[in-house]
CSV table of C-alpha atoms and ligand atoms in Angstrom, one decimal:
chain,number,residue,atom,x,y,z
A,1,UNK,CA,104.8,68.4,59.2
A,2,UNK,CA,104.6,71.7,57.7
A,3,UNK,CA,101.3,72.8,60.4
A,4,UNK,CA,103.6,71.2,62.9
A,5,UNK,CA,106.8,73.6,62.6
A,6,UNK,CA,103.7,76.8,61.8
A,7,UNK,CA,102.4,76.0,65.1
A,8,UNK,CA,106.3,75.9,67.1
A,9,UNK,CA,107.4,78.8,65.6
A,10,UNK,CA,104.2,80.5,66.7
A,11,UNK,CA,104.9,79.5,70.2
A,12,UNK,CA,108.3,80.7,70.4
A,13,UNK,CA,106.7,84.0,68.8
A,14,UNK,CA,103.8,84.3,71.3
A,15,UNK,CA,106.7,83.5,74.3
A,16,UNK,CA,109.3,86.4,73.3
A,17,UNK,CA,106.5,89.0,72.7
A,18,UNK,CA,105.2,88.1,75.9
A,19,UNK,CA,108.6,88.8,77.0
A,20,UNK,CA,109.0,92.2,75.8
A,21,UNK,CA,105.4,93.0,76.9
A,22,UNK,CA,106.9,92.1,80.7
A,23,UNK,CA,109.8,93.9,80.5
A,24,UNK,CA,108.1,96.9,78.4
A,25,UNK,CA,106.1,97.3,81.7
A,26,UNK,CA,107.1,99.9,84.5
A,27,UNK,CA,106.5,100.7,87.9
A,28,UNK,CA,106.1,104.4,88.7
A,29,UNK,CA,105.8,105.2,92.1
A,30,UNK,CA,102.6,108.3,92.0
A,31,UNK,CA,102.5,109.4,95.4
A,32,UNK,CA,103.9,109.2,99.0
A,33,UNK,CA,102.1,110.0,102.2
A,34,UNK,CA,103.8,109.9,105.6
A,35,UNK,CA,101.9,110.9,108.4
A,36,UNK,CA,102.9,110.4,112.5
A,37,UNK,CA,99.7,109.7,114.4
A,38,UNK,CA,101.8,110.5,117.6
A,39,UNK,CA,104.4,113.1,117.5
A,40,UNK,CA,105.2,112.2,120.7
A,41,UNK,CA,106.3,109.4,119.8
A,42,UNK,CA,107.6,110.1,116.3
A,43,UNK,CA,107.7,112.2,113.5
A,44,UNK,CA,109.2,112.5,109.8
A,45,UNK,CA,112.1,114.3,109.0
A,46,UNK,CA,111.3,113.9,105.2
A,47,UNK,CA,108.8,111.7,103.2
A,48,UNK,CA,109.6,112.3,99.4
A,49,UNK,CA,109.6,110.9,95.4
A,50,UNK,CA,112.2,111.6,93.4
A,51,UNK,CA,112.9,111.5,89.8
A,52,UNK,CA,116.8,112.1,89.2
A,53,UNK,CA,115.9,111.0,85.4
A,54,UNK,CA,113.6,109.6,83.0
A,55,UNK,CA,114.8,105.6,84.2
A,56,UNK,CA,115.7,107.1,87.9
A,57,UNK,CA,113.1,107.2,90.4
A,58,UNK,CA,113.3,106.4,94.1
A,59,UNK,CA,111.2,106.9,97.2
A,60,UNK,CA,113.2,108.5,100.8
A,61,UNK,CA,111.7,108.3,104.0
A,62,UNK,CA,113.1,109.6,107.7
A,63,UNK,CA,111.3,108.6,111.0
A,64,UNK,CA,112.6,110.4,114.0
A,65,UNK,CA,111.9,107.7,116.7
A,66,UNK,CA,111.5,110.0,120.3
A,67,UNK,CA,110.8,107.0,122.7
A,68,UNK,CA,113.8,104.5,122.0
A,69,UNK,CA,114.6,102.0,122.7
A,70,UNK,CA,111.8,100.2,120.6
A,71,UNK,CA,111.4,97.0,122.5
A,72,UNK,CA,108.3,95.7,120.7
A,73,UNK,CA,106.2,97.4,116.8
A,74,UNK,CA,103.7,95.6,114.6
A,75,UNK,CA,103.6,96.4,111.2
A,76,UNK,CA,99.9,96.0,109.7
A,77,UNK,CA,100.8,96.8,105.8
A,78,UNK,CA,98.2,96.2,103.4
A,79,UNK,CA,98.3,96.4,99.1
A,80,UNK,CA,95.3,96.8,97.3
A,81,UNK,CA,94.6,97.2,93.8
A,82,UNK,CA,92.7,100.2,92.5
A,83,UNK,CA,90.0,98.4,90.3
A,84,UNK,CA,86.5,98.2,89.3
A,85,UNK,CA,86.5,94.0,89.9
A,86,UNK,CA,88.4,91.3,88.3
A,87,UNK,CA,91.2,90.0,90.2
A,88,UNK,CA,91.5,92.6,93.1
A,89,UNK,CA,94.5,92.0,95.0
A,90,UNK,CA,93.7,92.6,98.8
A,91,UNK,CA,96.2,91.7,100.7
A,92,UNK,CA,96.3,93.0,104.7
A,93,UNK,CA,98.2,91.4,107.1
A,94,UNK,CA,99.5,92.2,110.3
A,95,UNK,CA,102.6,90.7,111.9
A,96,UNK,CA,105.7,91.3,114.8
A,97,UNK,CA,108.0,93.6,113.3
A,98,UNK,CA,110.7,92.8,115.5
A,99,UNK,CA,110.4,89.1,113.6
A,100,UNK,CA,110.2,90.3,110.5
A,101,UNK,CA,113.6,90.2,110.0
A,102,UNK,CA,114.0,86.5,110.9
A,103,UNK,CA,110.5,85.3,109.6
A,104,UNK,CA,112.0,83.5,106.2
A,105,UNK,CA,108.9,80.9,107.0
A,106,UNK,CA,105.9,83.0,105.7
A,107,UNK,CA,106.3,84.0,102.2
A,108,UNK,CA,104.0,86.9,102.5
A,109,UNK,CA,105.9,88.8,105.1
A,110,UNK,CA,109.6,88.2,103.8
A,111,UNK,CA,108.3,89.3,100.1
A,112,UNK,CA,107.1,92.6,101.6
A,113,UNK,CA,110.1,93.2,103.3
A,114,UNK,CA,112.3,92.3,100.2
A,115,UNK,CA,111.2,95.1,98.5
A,116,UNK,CA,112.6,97.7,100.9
A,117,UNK,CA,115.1,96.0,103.2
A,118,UNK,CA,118.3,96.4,101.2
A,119,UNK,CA,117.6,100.0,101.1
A,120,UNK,CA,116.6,100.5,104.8
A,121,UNK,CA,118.3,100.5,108.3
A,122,UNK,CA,115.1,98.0,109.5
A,123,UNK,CA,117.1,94.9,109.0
A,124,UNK,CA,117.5,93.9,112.4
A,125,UNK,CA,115.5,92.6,115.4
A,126,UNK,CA,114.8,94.6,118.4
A,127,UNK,CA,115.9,96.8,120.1
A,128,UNK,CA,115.5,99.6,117.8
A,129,UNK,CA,117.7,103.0,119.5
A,130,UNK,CA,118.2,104.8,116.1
A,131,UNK,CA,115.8,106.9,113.4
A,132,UNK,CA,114.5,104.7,110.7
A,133,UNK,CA,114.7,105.2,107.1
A,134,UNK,CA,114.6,104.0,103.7
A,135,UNK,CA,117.4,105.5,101.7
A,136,UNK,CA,116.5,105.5,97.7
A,137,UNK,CA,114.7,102.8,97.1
A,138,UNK,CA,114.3,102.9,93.3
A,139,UNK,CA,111.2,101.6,91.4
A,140,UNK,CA,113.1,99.0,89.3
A,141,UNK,CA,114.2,97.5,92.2
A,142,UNK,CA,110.6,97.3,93.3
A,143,UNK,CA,109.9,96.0,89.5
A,144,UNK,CA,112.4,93.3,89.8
A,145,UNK,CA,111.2,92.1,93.5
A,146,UNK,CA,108.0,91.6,91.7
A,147,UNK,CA,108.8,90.3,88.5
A,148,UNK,CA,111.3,88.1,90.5
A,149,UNK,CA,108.1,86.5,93.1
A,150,UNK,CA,104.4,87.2,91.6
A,151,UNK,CA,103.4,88.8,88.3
A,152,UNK,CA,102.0,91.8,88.9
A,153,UNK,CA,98.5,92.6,86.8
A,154,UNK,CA,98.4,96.2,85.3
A,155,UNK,CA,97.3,98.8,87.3
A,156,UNK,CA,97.1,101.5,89.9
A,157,UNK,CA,97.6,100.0,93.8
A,158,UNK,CA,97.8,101.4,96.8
A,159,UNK,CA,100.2,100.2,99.4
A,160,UNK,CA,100.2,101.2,102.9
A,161,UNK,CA,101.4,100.4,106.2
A,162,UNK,CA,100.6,101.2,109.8
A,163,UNK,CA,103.3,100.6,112.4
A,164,UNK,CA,102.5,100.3,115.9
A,165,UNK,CA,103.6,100.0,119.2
A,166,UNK,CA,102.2,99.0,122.2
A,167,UNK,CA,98.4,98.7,120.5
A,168,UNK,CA,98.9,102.4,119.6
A,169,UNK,CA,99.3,102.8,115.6
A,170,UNK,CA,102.2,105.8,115.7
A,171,UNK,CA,102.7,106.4,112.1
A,172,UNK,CA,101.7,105.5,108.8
A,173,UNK,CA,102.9,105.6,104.9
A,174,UNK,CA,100.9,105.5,101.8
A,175,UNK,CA,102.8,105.1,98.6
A,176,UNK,CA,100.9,104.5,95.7
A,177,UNK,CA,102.0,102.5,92.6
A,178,UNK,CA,101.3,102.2,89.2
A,179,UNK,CA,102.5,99.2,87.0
A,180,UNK,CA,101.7,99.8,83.0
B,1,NAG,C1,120.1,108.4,85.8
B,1,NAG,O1,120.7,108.8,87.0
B,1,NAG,C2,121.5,107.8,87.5
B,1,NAG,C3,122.0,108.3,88.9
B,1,NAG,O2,122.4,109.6,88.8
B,1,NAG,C4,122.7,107.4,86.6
B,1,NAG,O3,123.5,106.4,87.2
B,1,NAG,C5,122.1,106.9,85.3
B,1,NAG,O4,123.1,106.7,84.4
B,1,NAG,C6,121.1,108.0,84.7
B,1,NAG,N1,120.4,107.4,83.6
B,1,NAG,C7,120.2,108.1,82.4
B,1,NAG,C8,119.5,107.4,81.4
B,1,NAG,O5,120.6,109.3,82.3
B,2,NAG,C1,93.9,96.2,107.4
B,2,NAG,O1,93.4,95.6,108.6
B,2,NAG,C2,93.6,96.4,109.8
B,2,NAG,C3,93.3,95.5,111.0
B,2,NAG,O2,92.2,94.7,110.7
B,2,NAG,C4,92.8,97.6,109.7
B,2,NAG,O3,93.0,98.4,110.8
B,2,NAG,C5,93.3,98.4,108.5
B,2,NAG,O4,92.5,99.6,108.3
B,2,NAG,C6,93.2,97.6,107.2
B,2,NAG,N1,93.9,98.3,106.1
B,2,NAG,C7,93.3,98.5,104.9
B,2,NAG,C8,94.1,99.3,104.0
B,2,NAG,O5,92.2,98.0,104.6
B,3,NAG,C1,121.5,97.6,108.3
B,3,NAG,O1,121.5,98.8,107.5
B,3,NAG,C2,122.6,99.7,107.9
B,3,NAG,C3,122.4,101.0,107.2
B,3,NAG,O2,122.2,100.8,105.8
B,3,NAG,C4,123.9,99.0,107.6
B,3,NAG,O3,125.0,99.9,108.0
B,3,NAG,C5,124.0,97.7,108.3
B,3,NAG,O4,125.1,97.0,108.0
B,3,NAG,C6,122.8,96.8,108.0
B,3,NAG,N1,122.8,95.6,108.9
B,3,NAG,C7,122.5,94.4,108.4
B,3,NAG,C8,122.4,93.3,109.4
B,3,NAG,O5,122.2,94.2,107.2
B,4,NAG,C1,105.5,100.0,125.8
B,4,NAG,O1,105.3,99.0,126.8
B,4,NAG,C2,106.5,98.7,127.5
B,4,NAG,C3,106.2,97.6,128.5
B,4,NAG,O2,104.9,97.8,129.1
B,4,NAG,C4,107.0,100.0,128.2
B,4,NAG,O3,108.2,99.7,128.9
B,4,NAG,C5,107.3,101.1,127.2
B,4,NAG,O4,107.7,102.2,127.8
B,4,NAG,C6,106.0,101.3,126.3
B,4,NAG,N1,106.4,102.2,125.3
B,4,NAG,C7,105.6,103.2,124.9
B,4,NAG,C8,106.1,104.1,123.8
B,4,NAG,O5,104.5,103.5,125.4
């Protein structure tokens, strides 16, 4: 009887520390990296992190679009965890961008696009006429996407995406990520 109620109340221990541990954790956003591969086409206006305080930190980006309307993009966007084995994450897929805003059937794509589309003006289908941008997307937003969907493992990862049009890539951004 006595082992019995030991081993529940260690349970109930083991489940709130694990708690804390979770929401101990942080994502930091550690770097940013916008770059057009066709200024032609577009180019950014500004690509920067932020930190308006210690529990404050957000990530702004402006595309200046110089060929609209945007009838057709593909977004190839790829996260990868910075590690030396064990349970890499490698995900790179590639998909229509102007469905990504109605494709609620693949669970890949619509978590990728949850962590940036409340913060963003790509939230519609096609055509696009208008400069793109993600407007202060804060990390704990990013945190709670993620601790809402899959349990992110420690780490440093590197997410990046290449948007293209017409087979051409145009532009691509780098943000790396650390979760500790
Ligand atoms: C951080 O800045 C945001 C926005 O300015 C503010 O709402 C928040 O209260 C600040 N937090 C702290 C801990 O100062
Ligand atoms: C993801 O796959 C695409 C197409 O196969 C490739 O061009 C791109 O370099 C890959 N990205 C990463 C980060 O490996
Ligand atoms: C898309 O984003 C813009 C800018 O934030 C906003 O004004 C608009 O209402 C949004 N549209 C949808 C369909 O969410
Ligand atoms: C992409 O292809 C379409 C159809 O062929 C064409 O109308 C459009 O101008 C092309 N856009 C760019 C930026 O090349």
């Amino acid at each position: 009887m006595t082992l019995q109620y030991t081993a529940v109340a260690g349970v109930i221990f083991l489940m709130f520390y694990k708690m804390h541990l979770l929401e101990s954790r942080r994502i930091e956003f550690t770097n940013i990296k916008c770059t057009s591969a066709d200024e032609e086409f577009c180019d950014f206006e500004y690509c920067f992190l932020k930190a308006a305080n210690r529990t404050y930190k957000y990530l702004s980006l402006k595309v200046r679009l110089h060929k609209i309307p945007i009838h057709q993009f593909t977004v190839n966007l790829a996260l990868r965890k910075r590690s030396n084995g064990l349970t890499p994450i490698n995900q790179n897929i590639t998909f229509d961008g102007c469905k990504m805003v109605a494709d609620t059937g693949n669970t890949i794509i619509s978590f990728l696009f949850s962590l940036f589309k409340p913060y963003s003006n790509i939230n519609h289908s096609c055509p696009y006429n208008h400069d793109l941008l993600v407007d202060k997307l804060p990390t704990h937003f990013i945190h709670q996407q993620f601790t809402k969907y899959v349990p992110l493992p420690e780490g440093d990862y590197v997410f990046n995406s290449n948007w293209i049009s017409n087979g051409t890539n145009r532009a691509t951004v780098r943000v790396h990520l650390s979760f500790a």
